[in-house]
Amino acid sequence: MSADTVLSLVRDDLRAFAGYSSARSSALVGDVWLNANESAWSNPADAQGIARRYPEPQPQALRTQLAALYGCSADQLLIGRGSDEAIDLLVRALCQPGRDAVLVTPPVFGMYAVCARLQNAPLLEVPLRDSGDALVADIDAIIAAALSGNAKLVFLCTPSNPAGSSIALNDIERVAQALEGRALVVVDEAYGEYADQASATTLLSRYDNVAVLRTLSKAHALAAARIGTLIAAPTLIQVLRRCQAPYPVPAPCTALALAALDSDALAVTDARVAQVKAERDRLYLALQKAPGVLRAYPSQGNYLLVRFDDAQAAFDALLAAGVVVRDQRAAPQLHDALRITIGSPEQNDRVLQVLTARRAAA
């Protein structure tokens, strides 16, 4: 698929859109900066003066580090305010309101549908299929619905939130092949560090209609920094940069992200990911045997989806013990389910103690 074909997926009126040219858009050199109407003095609360100037729109040092982390080139990267901004940009840049559809696979992360609604893009839903052992993506149904429903964007969340299931790379490739020239396949890998399979970035060299979402919010423990990355064809990245609001990455967040991506910090992150995976397996096995649990689904994320005979009672018992979990009962197919994030060993022990004690006292 050529770069021109990728560009054809973008809204006609935005392909040549110039966007806003900020004061940091040009590579200018000087020692007295009077081009952005910034204050000549730092705020008293900012002793080091790191916040007085507007930041780089796409910090080069961070792009280089993220490219190394994700195994791609810097020109394939767009850094934004978490994955949410990239999702919103994709919907706005590719979907003509009222015409181009967004396909999702509920139960799944709700921001895809929210962004579609805000853009007045038709929403196509292909529910996950309960195989008995897992909630899995129905690949044939996704392809058929995308083709018949004029989907411009297909969001594949893997590992899926909240189901925890992954989509095999060959299945993602099948979707990309079937929708070549028709739709962009967006693979959301927010929890990719916890998964066993390789990233869908390995498909980018063969399929320009594949894009991948990554974030530093989960495994890298920087949720408050709001650093999300879209990895896609450079032509598409250039268009999205022109559609992005100025200065999306605050300088303090960039500094924090760079520190989090040095070798020592990455070694700690890797060790903690391994611990989460071990705890996930331990909690999964224990919950399967816990009274009142109907089913615990295996997971490739840092969470477990659990069905209860009385989800409200389980939620209330955990909350009374100071444990807050995610109530999933309003989501399609999940009328009896809670999502439990994998915590520290001590936190996971408390979850098990509460659920066991609740039933023993009944």
mmCIF file of C-alpha atoms in Angstrom:
data_model
loop_
_atom_site.group_PDB
_atom_site.id
_atom_site.type_symbol
_atom_site.label_atom_id
_atom_site.label_comp_id
_atom_site.label_asym_id
_atom_site.label_seq_id
_atom_site.Cartn_x
_atom_site.Cartn_y
_atom_site.Cartn_z
ATOM 1 C CA MET A 1 0.000 0.000 0.000
ATOM 2 C CA SER A 2 1.554 3.303 -1.042
ATOM 3 C CA ALA A 3 1.815 6.499 0.932
ATOM 4 C CA ASP A 4 -0.698 8.037 -1.468
ATOM 5 C CA THR A 5 -3.191 5.288 -0.560
ATOM 6 C CA VAL A 6 -2.681 5.957 3.141
ATOM 7 C CA LEU A 7 -3.331 9.627 2.494
ATOM 8 C CA SER A 8 -6.555 8.701 0.695
ATOM 9 C CA LEU A 9 -7.944 7.463 4.013
ATOM 10 C CA VAL A 10 -7.725 11.006 5.398
ATOM 11 C CA ARG A 11 -10.691 13.350 4.974
ATOM 12 C CA ASP A 12 -10.523 15.157 1.624
ATOM 13 C CA ASP A 13 -10.578 18.574 3.259
ATOM 14 C CA LEU A 14 -7.673 17.794 5.612
ATOM 15 C CA ARG A 15 -5.128 16.210 3.271
ATOM 16 C CA ALA A 16 -3.505 19.562 2.480
ATOM 17 C CA PHE A 17 -4.510 21.225 5.766
ATOM 18 C CA ALA A 18 -1.623 23.355 7.050
ATOM 19 C CA GLY A 19 -2.748 23.501 10.674
ATOM 20 C CA TYR A 20 -1.446 26.021 13.204
ATOM 21 C CA SER A 21 2.168 27.140 13.001
ATOM 22 C CA SER A 22 3.314 27.776 16.553
ATOM 23 C CA ALA A 23 6.280 29.805 17.725
ATOM 24 C CA ARG A 24 8.224 26.565 18.188
ATOM 25 C CA SER A 25 7.397 25.151 14.751
ATOM 26 C CA SER A 26 10.405 26.739 13.033
ATOM 27 C CA ALA A 27 14.013 25.811 13.759
ATOM 28 C CA LEU A 28 15.217 29.260 14.750
ATOM 29 C CA VAL A 29 18.425 30.058 16.627
ATOM 30 C CA GLY A 30 18.921 32.918 19.071
ATOM 31 C CA ASP A 31 19.684 33.806 22.676
ATOM 32 C CA VAL A 32 16.942 36.384 23.190
ATOM 33 C CA TRP A 33 13.545 34.804 22.501
ATOM 34 C CA LEU A 34 10.842 37.381 21.907
ATOM 35 C CA ASN A 35 8.640 35.540 19.409
ATOM 36 C CA ALA A 36 6.044 33.773 21.602
ATOM 37 C CA ASN A 37 4.852 36.476 24.017
ATOM 38 C CA GLU A 38 6.296 34.535 26.964
ATOM 39 C CA SER A 39 7.243 36.152 30.235
ATOM 40 C CA ALA A 40 10.810 37.408 30.549
ATOM 41 C CA TRP A 41 10.901 36.065 34.123
ATOM 42 C CA SER A 42 10.182 32.703 35.675
ATOM 43 C CA ASN A 43 7.296 32.254 38.059
ATOM 44 C CA PRO A 44 8.376 32.286 41.741
ATOM 45 C CA ALA A 45 7.085 28.724 42.016
ATOM 46 C CA ASP A 46 9.337 27.659 39.112
ATOM 47 C CA ALA A 47 12.793 28.163 40.584
ATOM 48 C CA GLN A 48 14.604 26.411 37.728
ATOM 49 C CA GLY A 49 12.631 28.210 35.034
ATOM 50 C CA ILE A 50 11.631 25.028 33.226
ATOM 51 C CA ALA A 51 8.046 26.120 32.612
ATOM 52 C CA ARG A 52 8.520 29.672 31.315
ATOM 53 C CA ARG A 53 9.019 28.709 27.677
ATOM 54 C CA TYR A 54 6.634 26.772 25.476
ATOM 55 C CA PRO A 55 7.869 23.207 24.963
ATOM 56 C CA GLU A 56 8.853 21.498 21.729
ATOM 57 C CA PRO A 57 5.668 20.326 19.983
ATOM 58 C CA GLN A 58 7.244 16.871 19.506
ATOM 59 C CA PRO A 59 10.325 16.648 21.777
ATOM 60 C CA GLN A 60 13.103 15.131 19.682
ATOM 61 C CA ALA A 61 14.905 13.444 22.570
ATOM 62 C CA LEU A 62 11.695 11.752 23.673
ATOM 63 C CA ARG A 63 10.851 10.707 20.118
ATOM 64 C CA THR A 64 14.260 9.072 19.835
ATOM 65 C CA GLN A 65 13.805 7.196 23.114
ATOM 66 C CA LEU A 66 10.290 6.054 22.271
ATOM 67 C CA ALA A 67 11.358 4.914 18.812
ATOM 68 C CA ALA A 68 14.055 2.763 20.415
ATOM 69 C CA LEU A 69 11.564 1.417 22.958
ATOM 70 C CA TYR A 70 8.947 0.484 20.372
ATOM 71 C CA GLY A 71 11.277 -0.615 17.575
ATOM 72 C CA CYS A 72 10.258 1.940 14.969
ATOM 73 C CA SER A 73 11.627 5.112 13.388
ATOM 74 C CA ALA A 74 11.079 8.561 14.880
ATOM 75 C CA ASP A 75 9.128 9.730 11.817
ATOM 76 C CA GLN A 76 6.542 7.008 12.535
ATOM 77 C CA LEU A 77 5.772 8.508 15.952
ATOM 78 C CA LEU A 78 3.236 11.009 17.172
ATOM 79 C CA ILE A 79 3.405 11.868 20.875
ATOM 80 C CA GLY A 80 0.265 13.149 22.520
ATOM 81 C CA ARG A 81 -1.745 13.562 25.679
ATOM 82 C CA GLY A 82 -2.135 9.876 26.383
ATOM 83 C CA SER A 83 -3.624 7.454 23.872
ATOM 84 C CA ASP A 84 -6.919 9.341 24.167
ATOM 85 C CA GLU A 85 -5.634 12.265 22.114
ATOM 86 C CA ALA A 86 -4.399 9.980 19.350
ATOM 87 C CA ILE A 87 -7.771 8.209 19.222
ATOM 88 C CA ASP A 88 -9.558 11.543 18.937
ATOM 89 C CA LEU A 89 -7.162 12.813 16.268
ATOM 90 C CA LEU A 90 -7.624 9.681 14.179
ATOM 91 C CA VAL A 91 -11.403 9.898 14.281
ATOM 92 C CA ARG A 92 -11.467 13.597 13.456
ATOM 93 C CA ALA A 93 -8.876 13.374 10.692
ATOM 94 C CA LEU A 94 -10.219 10.280 8.923
ATOM 95 C CA CYS A 95 -13.977 10.237 9.467
ATOM 96 C CA GLN A 96 -16.298 12.507 7.539
ATOM 97 C CA PRO A 97 -19.177 13.214 9.969
ATOM 98 C CA GLY A 98 -22.275 11.222 9.249
ATOM 99 C CA ARG A 99 -20.559 9.046 6.644
ATOM 100 C CA ASP A 100 -17.365 7.237 7.701
ATOM 101 C CA ALA A 101 -17.866 4.668 10.446
ATOM 102 C CA VAL A 102 -15.787 3.574 13.428
ATOM 103 C CA LEU A 103 -15.789 -0.125 14.279
ATOM 104 C CA VAL A 104 -15.310 -1.348 17.864
ATOM 105 C CA THR A 105 -15.521 -4.710 19.623
ATOM 106 C CA PRO A 106 -17.479 -4.363 22.877
ATOM 107 C CA PRO A 107 -17.024 -4.833 25.726
ATOM 108 C CA VAL A 108 -13.989 -2.627 25.178
ATOM 109 C CA PHE A 109 -12.355 0.693 26.093
ATOM 110 C CA GLY A 110 -15.077 3.321 25.864
ATOM 111 C CA MET A 111 -13.121 6.220 24.341
ATOM 112 C CA TYR A 112 -13.370 4.827 20.813
ATOM 113 C CA ALA A 113 -17.161 5.161 20.925
ATOM 114 C CA VAL A 114 -16.998 8.540 22.695
ATOM 115 C CA CYS A 115 -14.747 10.008 20.002
ATOM 116 C CA ALA A 116 -16.973 8.575 17.275
ATOM 117 C CA ARG A 117 -20.018 10.167 18.900
ATOM 118 C CA LEU A 118 -18.316 13.554 19.168
ATOM 119 C CA GLN A 119 -17.431 13.383 15.459
ATOM 120 C CA ASN A 120 -20.924 12.141 14.501
ATOM 121 C CA ALA A 121 -19.259 9.101 12.955
ATOM 122 C CA PRO A 122 -21.497 6.020 12.698
ATOM 123 C CA LEU A 123 -20.526 3.370 15.234
ATOM 124 C CA LEU A 124 -20.295 -0.278 14.194
ATOM 125 C CA GLU A 125 -20.190 -2.818 17.013
ATOM 126 C CA VAL A 126 -18.935 -6.382 16.600
ATOM 127 C CA PRO A 127 -19.194 -7.912 20.087
ATOM 128 C CA LEU A 128 -16.484 -10.126 21.472
ATOM 129 C CA ARG A 129 -17.490 -13.774 21.287
ATOM 130 C CA ASP A 130 -17.548 -15.829 24.499
ATOM 131 C CA SER A 131 -15.684 -19.018 23.648
ATOM 132 C CA GLY A 132 -16.230 -20.395 27.134
ATOM 133 C CA ASP A 133 -12.598 -19.846 28.065
ATOM 134 C CA ALA A 134 -12.245 -16.242 26.883
ATOM 135 C CA LEU A 135 -13.963 -13.295 25.253
ATOM 136 C CA VAL A 136 -12.378 -13.203 21.812
ATOM 137 C CA ALA A 137 -12.537 -11.016 18.722
ATOM 138 C CA ASP A 138 -14.645 -12.395 15.874
ATOM 139 C CA ILE A 139 -12.287 -11.670 12.991
ATOM 140 C CA ASP A 140 -14.578 -12.771 10.143
ATOM 141 C CA ALA A 141 -17.442 -10.694 11.542
ATOM 142 C CA ILE A 142 -15.144 -7.672 11.969
ATOM 143 C CA ILE A 143 -14.060 -7.826 8.338
ATOM 144 C CA ALA A 144 -17.606 -8.297 7.068
ATOM 145 C CA ALA A 145 -19.015 -5.457 9.180
ATOM 146 C CA ALA A 146 -16.197 -3.081 8.248
ATOM 147 C CA LEU A 147 -16.686 -3.707 4.527
ATOM 148 C CA SER A 148 -20.471 -3.492 4.551
ATOM 149 C CA GLY A 149 -20.665 -0.598 7.010
ATOM 150 C CA ASN A 150 -18.148 1.765 5.376
ATOM 151 C CA ALA A 151 -15.741 1.678 8.310
ATOM 152 C CA LYS A 152 -12.826 4.086 8.024
ATOM 153 C CA LEU A 153 -11.335 3.101 11.392
ATOM 154 C CA VAL A 154 -11.250 -0.345 13.000
ATOM 155 C CA PHE A 155 -10.078 -0.398 16.616
ATOM 156 C CA LEU A 156 -8.597 -3.693 17.805
ATOM 157 C CA CYS A 157 -7.725 -3.595 21.490
ATOM 158 C CA THR A 158 -5.125 -6.229 22.348
ATOM 159 C CA PRO A 159 -4.849 -7.173 25.118
ATOM 160 C CA SER A 160 -8.502 -6.269 25.253
ATOM 161 C CA ASN A 161 -9.697 -4.069 28.097
ATOM 162 C CA PRO A 162 -11.530 -5.396 30.098
ATOM 163 C CA ALA A 163 -11.609 -8.930 28.650
ATOM 164 C CA GLY A 164 -7.844 -9.499 28.847
ATOM 165 C CA SER A 165 -7.698 -11.527 25.621
ATOM 166 C CA SER A 166 -5.180 -10.922 22.834
ATOM 167 C CA ILE A 167 -5.656 -10.914 19.071
ATOM 168 C CA ALA A 168 -3.066 -12.995 17.231
ATOM 169 C CA LEU A 169 -0.822 -11.133 14.806
ATOM 170 C CA ASN A 170 -1.968 -13.272 11.901
ATOM 171 C CA ASP A 171 -5.577 -12.258 12.650
ATOM 172 C CA ILE A 172 -4.621 -8.578 12.725
ATOM 173 C CA GLU A 173 -2.855 -9.140 9.420
ATOM 174 C CA ARG A 174 -6.009 -10.721 7.985
ATOM 175 C CA VAL A 175 -8.023 -7.627 8.892
ATOM 176 C CA ALA A 176 -5.377 -5.308 7.436
ATOM 177 C CA GLN A 177 -5.286 -7.257 4.171
ATOM 178 C CA ALA A 178 -9.062 -7.323 3.808
ATOM 179 C CA LEU A 179 -9.395 -3.590 4.483
ATOM 180 C CA GLU A 180 -6.399 -2.362 2.504
ATOM 181 C CA GLY A 181 -7.311 0.919 0.860
ATOM 182 C CA ARG A 182 -10.599 0.992 2.776
ATOM 183 C CA ALA A 183 -9.833 1.482 6.459
ATOM 184 C CA LEU A 184 -7.073 2.044 8.985
ATOM 185 C CA VAL A 185 -6.676 -0.793 11.482
ATOM 186 C CA VAL A 186 -5.720 0.735 14.840
ATOM 187 C CA VAL A 187 -4.200 -1.757 17.253
ATOM 188 C CA ASP A 188 -4.419 -0.486 20.818
ATOM 189 C CA GLU A 189 -1.541 -2.008 22.797
ATOM 190 C CA ALA A 190 -1.934 -0.009 25.995
ATOM 191 C CA TYR A 191 -1.220 -3.221 27.925
ATOM 192 C CA GLY A 192 1.247 -4.655 25.433
ATOM 193 C CA GLU A 193 4.087 -4.939 27.928
ATOM 194 C CA TYR A 194 2.120 -7.576 29.833
ATOM 195 C CA ALA A 195 1.328 -9.673 26.744
ATOM 196 C CA ASP A 196 3.273 -12.668 25.472
ATOM 197 C CA GLN A 197 3.068 -11.958 21.743
ATOM 198 C CA ALA A 198 5.072 -9.498 19.646
ATOM 199 C CA SER A 199 3.779 -6.014 18.923
ATOM 200 C CA ALA A 200 1.735 -5.218 15.839
ATOM 201 C CA THR A 201 4.451 -2.691 14.981
ATOM 202 C CA THR A 202 6.084 -5.698 13.297
ATOM 203 C CA LEU A 203 3.352 -5.441 10.640
ATOM 204 C CA LEU A 204 3.981 -1.797 9.734
ATOM 205 C CA SER A 205 6.654 -2.545 7.149
ATOM 206 C CA ARG A 206 4.100 -4.555 5.141
ATOM 207 C CA TYR A 207 0.811 -2.792 5.904
ATOM 208 C CA ASP A 208 0.577 0.988 5.834
ATOM 209 C CA ASN A 209 -3.052 0.748 6.924
ATOM 210 C CA VAL A 210 -1.977 -0.489 10.361
ATOM 211 C CA ALA A 211 -1.390 1.921 13.256
ATOM 212 C CA VAL A 212 -0.423 1.071 16.824
ATOM 213 C CA LEU A 213 -1.242 2.875 20.069
ATOM 214 C CA ARG A 214 1.175 2.661 23.011
ATOM 215 C CA THR A 215 1.317 4.464 26.347
ATOM 216 C CA LEU A 216 3.594 5.080 29.321
ATOM 217 C CA SER A 217 0.572 5.109 31.652
ATOM 218 C CA LYS A 218 0.434 1.413 32.521
ATOM 219 C CA ALA A 219 3.612 -0.652 32.742
ATOM 220 C CA HIS A 220 5.796 2.442 33.008
ATOM 221 C CA ALA A 221 3.673 3.867 35.844
ATOM 222 C CA LEU A 222 3.378 7.392 34.389
ATOM 223 C CA ALA A 223 -0.410 7.712 34.174
ATOM 224 C CA ALA A 224 -0.377 11.308 35.439
ATOM 225 C CA ALA A 225 2.238 12.368 32.878
ATOM 226 C CA ARG A 226 -0.175 11.592 29.994
ATOM 227 C CA ILE A 227 2.377 10.374 27.454
ATOM 228 C CA GLY A 228 0.777 8.380 24.657
ATOM 229 C CA THR A 229 2.243 7.389 21.308
ATOM 230 C CA LEU A 230 0.732 6.611 17.927
ATOM 231 C CA ILE A 231 2.960 4.610 15.592
ATOM 232 C CA ALA A 232 1.937 4.705 11.934
ATOM 233 C CA ALA A 233 3.036 5.490 8.387
ATOM 234 C CA PRO A 234 5.055 8.744 8.307
ATOM 235 C CA THR A 235 2.612 10.288 5.811
ATOM 236 C CA LEU A 236 -0.268 9.793 8.211
ATOM 237 C CA ILE A 237 1.793 11.052 11.159
ATOM 238 C CA GLN A 238 2.509 14.281 9.269
ATOM 239 C CA VAL A 239 -1.200 14.872 8.680
ATOM 240 C CA LEU A 240 -2.085 14.215 12.305
ATOM 241 C CA ARG A 241 0.622 16.559 13.542
ATOM 242 C CA ARG A 242 -0.994 19.343 11.528
ATOM 243 C CA CYS A 243 -4.344 18.517 13.153
ATOM 244 C CA GLN A 244 -2.941 18.369 16.685
ATOM 245 C CA ALA A 245 -3.320 21.294 19.087
ATOM 246 C CA PRO A 246 -0.062 23.163 19.835
ATOM 247 C CA TYR A 247 2.376 22.041 22.517
ATOM 248 C CA PRO A 248 0.812 18.690 23.445
ATOM 249 C CA VAL A 249 3.696 17.489 25.625
ATOM 250 C CA PRO A 250 4.480 19.638 28.713
ATOM 251 C CA ALA A 251 8.194 20.004 29.393
ATOM 252 C CA PRO A 252 8.012 18.543 32.951
ATOM 253 C CA CYS A 253 6.272 15.460 31.532
ATOM 254 C CA THR A 254 8.947 15.085 28.874
ATOM 255 C CA ALA A 255 11.678 15.242 31.510
ATOM 256 C CA LEU A 256 9.900 12.634 33.610
ATOM 257 C CA ALA A 257 9.389 10.346 30.607
ATOM 258 C CA LEU A 258 13.039 10.606 29.571
ATOM 259 C CA ALA A 259 14.135 9.685 33.095
ATOM 260 C CA ALA A 260 11.707 6.754 33.068
ATOM 261 C CA LEU A 261 13.193 5.461 29.816
ATOM 262 C CA ASP A 262 16.842 5.321 30.863
ATOM 263 C CA SER A 263 18.383 1.875 31.237
ATOM 264 C CA ASP A 264 18.161 1.688 35.023
ATOM 265 C CA ALA A 265 14.493 2.677 35.122
ATOM 266 C CA LEU A 266 13.650 0.288 32.283
ATOM 267 C CA ALA A 267 15.285 -2.568 34.177
ATOM 268 C CA VAL A 268 13.055 -1.850 37.174
ATOM 269 C CA THR A 269 9.998 -1.649 34.913
ATOM 270 C CA ASP A 270 10.846 -4.986 33.311
ATOM 271 C CA ALA A 271 11.179 -6.613 36.737
ATOM 272 C CA ARG A 272 7.845 -5.178 37.853
ATOM 273 C CA VAL A 273 6.119 -6.364 34.681
ATOM 274 C CA ALA A 274 7.426 -9.866 35.394
ATOM 275 C CA GLN A 275 6.115 -9.635 38.958
ATOM 276 C CA VAL A 276 2.688 -8.471 37.746
ATOM 277 C CA LYS A 277 2.497 -11.410 35.338
ATOM 278 C CA ALA A 278 3.381 -13.844 38.112
ATOM 279 C CA GLU A 279 0.815 -12.263 40.440
ATOM 280 C CA ARG A 280 -1.765 -12.297 37.664
ATOM 281 C CA ASP A 281 -1.330 -16.051 37.300
ATOM 282 C CA ARG A 282 -1.498 -16.575 41.059
ATOM 283 C CA LEU A 283 -4.642 -14.478 41.452
ATOM 284 C CA TYR A 284 -6.291 -16.118 38.447
ATOM 285 C CA LEU A 285 -5.818 -19.610 39.864
ATOM 286 C CA ALA A 286 -6.970 -18.570 43.331
ATOM 287 C CA LEU A 287 -10.072 -16.767 42.071
ATOM 288 C CA GLN A 288 -11.164 -19.770 40.045
ATOM 289 C CA LYS A 289 -11.471 -21.681 43.332
ATOM 290 C CA ALA A 290 -12.983 -18.856 45.378
ATOM 291 C CA PRO A 291 -16.608 -19.322 46.479
ATOM 292 C CA GLY A 292 -19.001 -16.971 44.731
ATOM 293 C CA VAL A 293 -16.801 -16.676 41.635
ATOM 294 C CA LEU A 294 -18.524 -17.980 38.527
ATOM 295 C CA ARG A 295 -15.589 -17.496 36.202
ATOM 296 C CA ALA A 296 -12.242 -15.730 36.081
ATOM 297 C CA TYR A 297 -11.001 -15.132 32.550
ATOM 298 C CA PRO A 298 -7.322 -15.594 31.679
ATOM 299 C CA SER A 299 -5.665 -12.283 30.882
ATOM 300 C CA GLN A 300 -2.728 -10.857 28.969
ATOM 301 C CA GLY A 301 -3.122 -7.480 30.704
ATOM 302 C CA ASN A 302 -2.483 -6.278 34.258
ATOM 303 C CA TYR A 303 -6.051 -7.073 35.316
ATOM 304 C CA LEU A 304 -8.553 -9.903 35.532
ATOM 305 C CA LEU A 305 -12.183 -9.949 34.462
ATOM 306 C CA VAL A 306 -14.213 -11.932 37.003
ATOM 307 C CA ARG A 307 -17.866 -13.005 36.994
ATOM 308 C CA PHE A 308 -19.648 -13.411 40.365
ATOM 309 C CA ASP A 309 -22.896 -14.971 41.486
ATOM 310 C CA ASP A 310 -23.503 -11.642 43.271
ATOM 311 C CA ALA A 311 -21.257 -8.945 41.816
ATOM 312 C CA GLN A 312 -22.803 -6.196 43.933
ATOM 313 C CA ALA A 313 -22.070 -8.053 47.165
ATOM 314 C CA ALA A 314 -18.506 -8.718 46.037
ATOM 315 C CA PHE A 315 -18.022 -5.068 45.060
ATOM 316 C CA ASP A 316 -19.445 -3.858 48.386
ATOM 317 C CA ALA A 317 -17.333 -6.254 50.435
ATOM 318 C CA LEU A 318 -14.155 -5.178 48.694
ATOM 319 C CA LEU A 319 -15.046 -1.513 49.037
ATOM 320 C CA ALA A 320 -15.762 -1.940 52.748
ATOM 321 C CA ALA A 321 -12.228 -3.314 53.075
ATOM 322 C CA GLY A 322 -10.803 -0.317 51.241
ATOM 323 C CA VAL A 323 -10.321 -2.120 47.920
ATOM 324 C CA VAL A 324 -11.710 -0.280 44.884
ATOM 325 C CA VAL A 325 -12.250 -2.365 41.739
ATOM 326 C CA ARG A 326 -13.941 -1.532 38.438
ATOM 327 C CA ASP A 327 -17.638 -2.349 38.180
ATOM 328 C CA GLN A 328 -18.210 -3.644 34.641
ATOM 329 C CA ARG A 329 -21.900 -4.541 34.933
ATOM 330 C CA ALA A 330 -23.085 -1.771 32.627
ATOM 331 C CA ALA A 331 -20.920 -3.058 29.774
ATOM 332 C CA PRO A 332 -22.348 -5.419 27.138
ATOM 333 C CA GLN A 333 -22.232 -9.092 28.195
ATOM 334 C CA LEU A 334 -20.794 -8.221 31.616
ATOM 335 C CA HIS A 335 -23.879 -7.921 33.830
ATOM 336 C CA ASP A 336 -22.175 -9.967 36.583
ATOM 337 C CA ALA A 337 -18.533 -8.898 36.203
ATOM 338 C CA LEU A 338 -15.889 -6.854 37.985
ATOM 339 C CA ARG A 339 -12.434 -5.974 36.680
ATOM 340 C CA ILE A 340 -9.651 -6.331 39.234
ATOM 341 C CA THR A 341 -6.295 -4.685 38.575
ATOM 342 C CA ILE A 342 -3.266 -6.735 39.585
ATOM 343 C CA GLY A 343 -1.734 -4.983 42.580
ATOM 344 C CA SER A 344 1.183 -5.756 44.840
ATOM 345 C CA PRO A 345 1.285 -9.231 46.448
ATOM 346 C CA GLU A 346 -0.071 -7.724 49.652
ATOM 347 C CA GLN A 347 -2.920 -5.985 47.843
ATOM 348 C CA ASN A 348 -3.796 -9.152 45.959
ATOM 349 C CA ASP A 349 -3.800 -11.092 49.231
ATOM 350 C CA ARG A 350 -6.343 -8.631 50.626
ATOM 351 C CA VAL A 351 -8.604 -9.179 47.616
ATOM 352 C CA LEU A 352 -8.529 -12.932 48.156
ATOM 353 C CA GLN A 353 -9.040 -12.607 51.906
ATOM 354 C CA VAL A 354 -12.077 -10.371 51.449
ATOM 355 C CA LEU A 355 -13.769 -12.583 48.889
ATOM 356 C CA THR A 356 -13.113 -15.750 50.870
ATOM 357 C CA ALA A 357 -14.312 -14.207 54.136
ATOM 358 C CA ARG A 358 -17.443 -12.817 52.483
ATOM 359 C CA ARG A 359 -18.632 -16.242 51.426
ATOM 360 C CA ALA A 360 -17.514 -18.012 54.579
ATOM 361 C CA ALA A 361 -19.665 -15.654 56.643
ATOM 362 C CA ALA A 362 -22.722 -16.057 54.401
#
